[in-house]
Short mmCIF file of C-alpha atoms in Angstrom, two decimals:
data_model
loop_
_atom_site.label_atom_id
_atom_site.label_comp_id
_atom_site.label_asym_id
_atom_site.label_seq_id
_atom_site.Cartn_x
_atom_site.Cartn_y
_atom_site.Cartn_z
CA UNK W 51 -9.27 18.32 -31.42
CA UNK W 52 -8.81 16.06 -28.00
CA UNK W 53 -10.68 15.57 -25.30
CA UNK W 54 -10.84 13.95 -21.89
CA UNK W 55 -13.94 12.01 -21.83
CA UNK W 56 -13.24 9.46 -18.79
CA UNK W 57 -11.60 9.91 -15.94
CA UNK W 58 -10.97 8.34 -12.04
CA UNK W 59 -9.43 8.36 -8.84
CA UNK W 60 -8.51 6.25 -6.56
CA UNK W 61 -6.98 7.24 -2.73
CA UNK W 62 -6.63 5.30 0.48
CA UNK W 63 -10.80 4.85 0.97
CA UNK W 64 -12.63 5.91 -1.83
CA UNK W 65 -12.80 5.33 -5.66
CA UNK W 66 -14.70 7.50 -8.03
CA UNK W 67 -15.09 7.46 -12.12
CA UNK W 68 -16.20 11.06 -13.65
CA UNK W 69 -16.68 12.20 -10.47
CA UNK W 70 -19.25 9.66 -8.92
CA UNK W 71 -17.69 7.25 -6.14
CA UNK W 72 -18.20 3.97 -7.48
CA UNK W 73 -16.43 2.55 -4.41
CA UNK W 74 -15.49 2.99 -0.31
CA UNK W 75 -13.01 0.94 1.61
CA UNK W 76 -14.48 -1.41 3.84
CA UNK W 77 -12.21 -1.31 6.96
CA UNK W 78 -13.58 -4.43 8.17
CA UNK W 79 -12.50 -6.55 5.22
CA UNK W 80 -9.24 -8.31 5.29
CA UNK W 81 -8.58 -7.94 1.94
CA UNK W 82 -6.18 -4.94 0.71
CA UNK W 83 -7.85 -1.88 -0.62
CA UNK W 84 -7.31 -3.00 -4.16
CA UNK W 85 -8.35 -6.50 -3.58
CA UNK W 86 -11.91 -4.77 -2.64
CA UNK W 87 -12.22 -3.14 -5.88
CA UNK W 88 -10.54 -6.00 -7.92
CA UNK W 89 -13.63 -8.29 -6.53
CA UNK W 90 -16.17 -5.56 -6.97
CA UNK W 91 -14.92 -5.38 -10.59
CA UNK W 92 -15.96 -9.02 -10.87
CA UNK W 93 -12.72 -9.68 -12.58
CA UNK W 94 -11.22 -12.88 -13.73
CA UNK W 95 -7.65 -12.36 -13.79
CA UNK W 96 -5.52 -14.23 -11.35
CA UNK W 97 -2.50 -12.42 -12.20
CA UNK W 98 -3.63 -9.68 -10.53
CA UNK W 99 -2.60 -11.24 -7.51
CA UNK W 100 0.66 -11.78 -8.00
CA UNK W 101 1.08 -7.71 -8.91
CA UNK W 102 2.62 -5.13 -6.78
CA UNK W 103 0.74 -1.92 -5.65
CA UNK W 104 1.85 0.27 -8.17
CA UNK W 105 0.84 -2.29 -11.30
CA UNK W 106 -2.79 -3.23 -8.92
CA UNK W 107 -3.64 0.61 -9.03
CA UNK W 108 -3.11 1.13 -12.78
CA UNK W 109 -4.28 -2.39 -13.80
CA UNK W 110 -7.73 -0.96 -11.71
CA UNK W 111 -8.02 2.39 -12.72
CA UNK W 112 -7.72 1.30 -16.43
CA UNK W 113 -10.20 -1.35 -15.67
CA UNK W 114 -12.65 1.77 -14.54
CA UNK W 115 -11.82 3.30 -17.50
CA UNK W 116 -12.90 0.57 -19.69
CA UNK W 117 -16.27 -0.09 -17.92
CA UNK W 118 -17.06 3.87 -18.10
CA UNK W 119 -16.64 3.48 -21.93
CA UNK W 120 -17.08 -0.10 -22.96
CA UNK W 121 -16.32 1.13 -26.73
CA UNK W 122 -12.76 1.74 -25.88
CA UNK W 123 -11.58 -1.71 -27.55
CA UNK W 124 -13.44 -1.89 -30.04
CA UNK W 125 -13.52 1.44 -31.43
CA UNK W 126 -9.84 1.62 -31.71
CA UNK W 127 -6.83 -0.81 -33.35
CA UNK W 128 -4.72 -2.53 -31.18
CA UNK W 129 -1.44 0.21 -31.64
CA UNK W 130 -3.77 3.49 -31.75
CA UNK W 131 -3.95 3.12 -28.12
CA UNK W 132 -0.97 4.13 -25.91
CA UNK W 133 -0.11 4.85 -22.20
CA UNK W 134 1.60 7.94 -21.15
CA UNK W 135 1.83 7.57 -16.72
CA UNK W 136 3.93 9.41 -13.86
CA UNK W 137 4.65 9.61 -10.43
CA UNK W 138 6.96 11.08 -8.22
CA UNK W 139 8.15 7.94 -6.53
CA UNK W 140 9.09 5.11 -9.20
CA UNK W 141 9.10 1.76 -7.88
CA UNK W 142 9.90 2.90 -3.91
CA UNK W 143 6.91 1.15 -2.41
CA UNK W 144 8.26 -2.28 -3.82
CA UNK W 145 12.02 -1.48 -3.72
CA UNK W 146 11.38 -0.93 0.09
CA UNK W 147 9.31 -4.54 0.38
CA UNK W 148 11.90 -6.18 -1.62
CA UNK W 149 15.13 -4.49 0.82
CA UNK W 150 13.01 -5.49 3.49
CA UNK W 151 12.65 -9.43 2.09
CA UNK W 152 16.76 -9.63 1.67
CA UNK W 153 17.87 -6.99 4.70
CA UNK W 154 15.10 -8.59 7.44
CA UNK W 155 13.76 -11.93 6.22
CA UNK W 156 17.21 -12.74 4.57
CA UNK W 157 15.04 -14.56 1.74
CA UNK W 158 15.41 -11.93 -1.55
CA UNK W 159 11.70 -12.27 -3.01
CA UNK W 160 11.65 -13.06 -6.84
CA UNK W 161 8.49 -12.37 -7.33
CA UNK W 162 8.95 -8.42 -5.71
CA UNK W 163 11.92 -8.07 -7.98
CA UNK W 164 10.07 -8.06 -10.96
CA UNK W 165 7.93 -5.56 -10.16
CA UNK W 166 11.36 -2.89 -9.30
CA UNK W 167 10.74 -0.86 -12.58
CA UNK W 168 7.92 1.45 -12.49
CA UNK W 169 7.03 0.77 -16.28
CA UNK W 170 6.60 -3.01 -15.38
CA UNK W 171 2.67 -1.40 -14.82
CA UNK W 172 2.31 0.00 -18.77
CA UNK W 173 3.18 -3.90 -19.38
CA UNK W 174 0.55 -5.69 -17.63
CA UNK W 175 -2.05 -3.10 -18.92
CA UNK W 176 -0.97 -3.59 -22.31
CA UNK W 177 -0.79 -7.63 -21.73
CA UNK W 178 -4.05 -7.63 -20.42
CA UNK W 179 -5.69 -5.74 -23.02
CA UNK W 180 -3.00 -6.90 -26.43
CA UNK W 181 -2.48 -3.30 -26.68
CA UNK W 182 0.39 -2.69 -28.52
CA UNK W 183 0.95 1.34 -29.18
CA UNK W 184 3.11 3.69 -27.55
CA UNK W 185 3.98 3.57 -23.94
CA UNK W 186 5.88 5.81 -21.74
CA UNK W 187 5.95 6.31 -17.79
CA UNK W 188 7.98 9.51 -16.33
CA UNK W 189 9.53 10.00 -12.93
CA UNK W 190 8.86 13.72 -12.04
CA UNK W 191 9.20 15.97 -9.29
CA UNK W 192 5.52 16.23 -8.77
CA UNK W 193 2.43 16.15 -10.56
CA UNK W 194 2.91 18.35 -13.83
CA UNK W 195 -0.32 18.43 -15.98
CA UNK W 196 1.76 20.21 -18.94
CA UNK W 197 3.63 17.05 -19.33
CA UNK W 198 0.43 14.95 -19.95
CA UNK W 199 -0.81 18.01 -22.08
CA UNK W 200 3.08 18.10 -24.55
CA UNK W 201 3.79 14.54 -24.45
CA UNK W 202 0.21 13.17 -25.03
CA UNK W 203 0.17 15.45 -28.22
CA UNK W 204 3.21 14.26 -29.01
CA UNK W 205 1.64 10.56 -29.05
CA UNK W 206 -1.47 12.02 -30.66
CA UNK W 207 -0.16 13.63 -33.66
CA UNK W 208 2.13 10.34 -34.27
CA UNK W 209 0.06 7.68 -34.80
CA UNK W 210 -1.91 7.39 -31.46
CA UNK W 211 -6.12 7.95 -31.45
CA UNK W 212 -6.27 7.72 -27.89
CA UNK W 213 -4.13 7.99 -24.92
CA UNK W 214 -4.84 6.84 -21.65
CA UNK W 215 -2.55 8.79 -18.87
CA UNK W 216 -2.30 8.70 -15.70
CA UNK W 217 -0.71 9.49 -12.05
CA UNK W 218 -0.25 6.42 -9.52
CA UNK W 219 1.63 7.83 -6.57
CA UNK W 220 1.72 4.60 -4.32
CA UNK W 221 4.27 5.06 -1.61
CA UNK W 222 3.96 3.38 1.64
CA UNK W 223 0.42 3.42 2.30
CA UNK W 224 -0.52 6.81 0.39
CA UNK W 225 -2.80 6.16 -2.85
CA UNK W 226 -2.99 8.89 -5.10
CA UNK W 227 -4.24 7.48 -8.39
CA UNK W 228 -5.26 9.96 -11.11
CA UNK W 229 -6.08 8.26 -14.40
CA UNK W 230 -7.55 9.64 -17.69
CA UNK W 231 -8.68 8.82 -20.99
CA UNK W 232 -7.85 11.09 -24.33
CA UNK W 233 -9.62 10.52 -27.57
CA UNK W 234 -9.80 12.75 -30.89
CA UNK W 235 -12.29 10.80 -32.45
CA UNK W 236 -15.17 12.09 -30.17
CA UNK W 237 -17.73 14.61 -29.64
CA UNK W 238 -18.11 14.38 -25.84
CA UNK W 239 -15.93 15.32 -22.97
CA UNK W 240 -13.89 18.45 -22.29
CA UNK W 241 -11.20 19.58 -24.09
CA UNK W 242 -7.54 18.14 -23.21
CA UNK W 243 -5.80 20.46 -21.80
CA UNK W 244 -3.54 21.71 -18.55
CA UNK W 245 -6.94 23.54 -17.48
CA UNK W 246 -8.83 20.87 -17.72
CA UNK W 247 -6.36 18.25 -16.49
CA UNK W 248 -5.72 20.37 -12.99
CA UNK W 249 -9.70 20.35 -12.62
CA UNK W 250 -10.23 16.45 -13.14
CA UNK W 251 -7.25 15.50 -10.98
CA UNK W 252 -8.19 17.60 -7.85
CA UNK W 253 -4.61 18.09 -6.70
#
């Protein structure tokens, strides 16, 4: 049996991990929303920087996951993890910015056009953590916890021990960030299923 035994959210001023805010935007700061929690991570990974919104929100929220269960790495190989994310807007937060950078500023931006895939973000999680198992990020019409629920068994029953899923709807200025953790080789958390997932994500 599965079961969801981590989970977090992230929206435009508030963070939370199993329910608990860990975090609130600080309005005053002039650092970006992500930036805030990046620092109050304590991380050391310059790259970060250079990331668009969409890859900063699941590069955080699986950072969150991780310090809510620092046994995820070393409890599992380095392919029994995979990734399984959605949203309902792909890339359009940085397709706009990089329009913008060749339509306004006249100066196309290399460094947005990298990040004009949505699955660029299952990359730089799996770089920053050598995890090498299944990935898989979906463009849907809206949130649809059965997916999560048919495709994470999918991943479960092939190979996978763990899944960590996810929603990042970044469009814009609108965070929506919905991550989760799915293990079968535990004896806490609730089961993982659609009633379950609908509960946890709160939308």
């Amino acid at each position: 049996m599965s079961f969801i035994t981590v989970y977090c959210h992230i929206d435009e001023n508030s963070c939370s991990v199993n329910g608990e805010t860990v975090l609130q935007k600080n309005e005053e700061s002039s650092d970006s929303w992500f930036k805030q929690l990046y620092k109050d991570l304590a991380i050391e990974y310059p790259k970060f920087y250079k990331m668009d919104m969409l890859s900063q929100a699941g590069f955080i929220g699986s950072e969150l996951i991780k310090r809510a269960n620092p046994d995820l790495i070393s409890n599992y190989n380095d392919d029994e993890i995979a990734l399984l994310f959605a949203n309902s807007e792909s890339s359009a937060d940085t397709d706009i910015r990089f329009k913008e950078s060749y339509l306004d500023k006249k100066t196309p931006s290399p460094s947005l056009f990298v990040y004009t895939l949505p699955n660029i973000v299952l990359g730089e999680i799996a770089i920053r953590n050598k995890w090498f198992g299944e990935n898989m990020f979906a463009v849907l019409p809206k949130f649809t916890p059965d997916f999560f629920v048919q495709y994470g068994m999918v991943l479960l029953t092939t190979g996978s021990k763990a899944v960590l899923a996810g929603w990042l709807g970044i469009l814009e200025g609108r965070v929506e960030v919905f991550l989760f953790l799915v293990e079968t080789e535990s004896n806490k958390g609730e089961p993982f299923d659609i009633e379950n997932i609908i509960k946890y994500a709160g939308f």
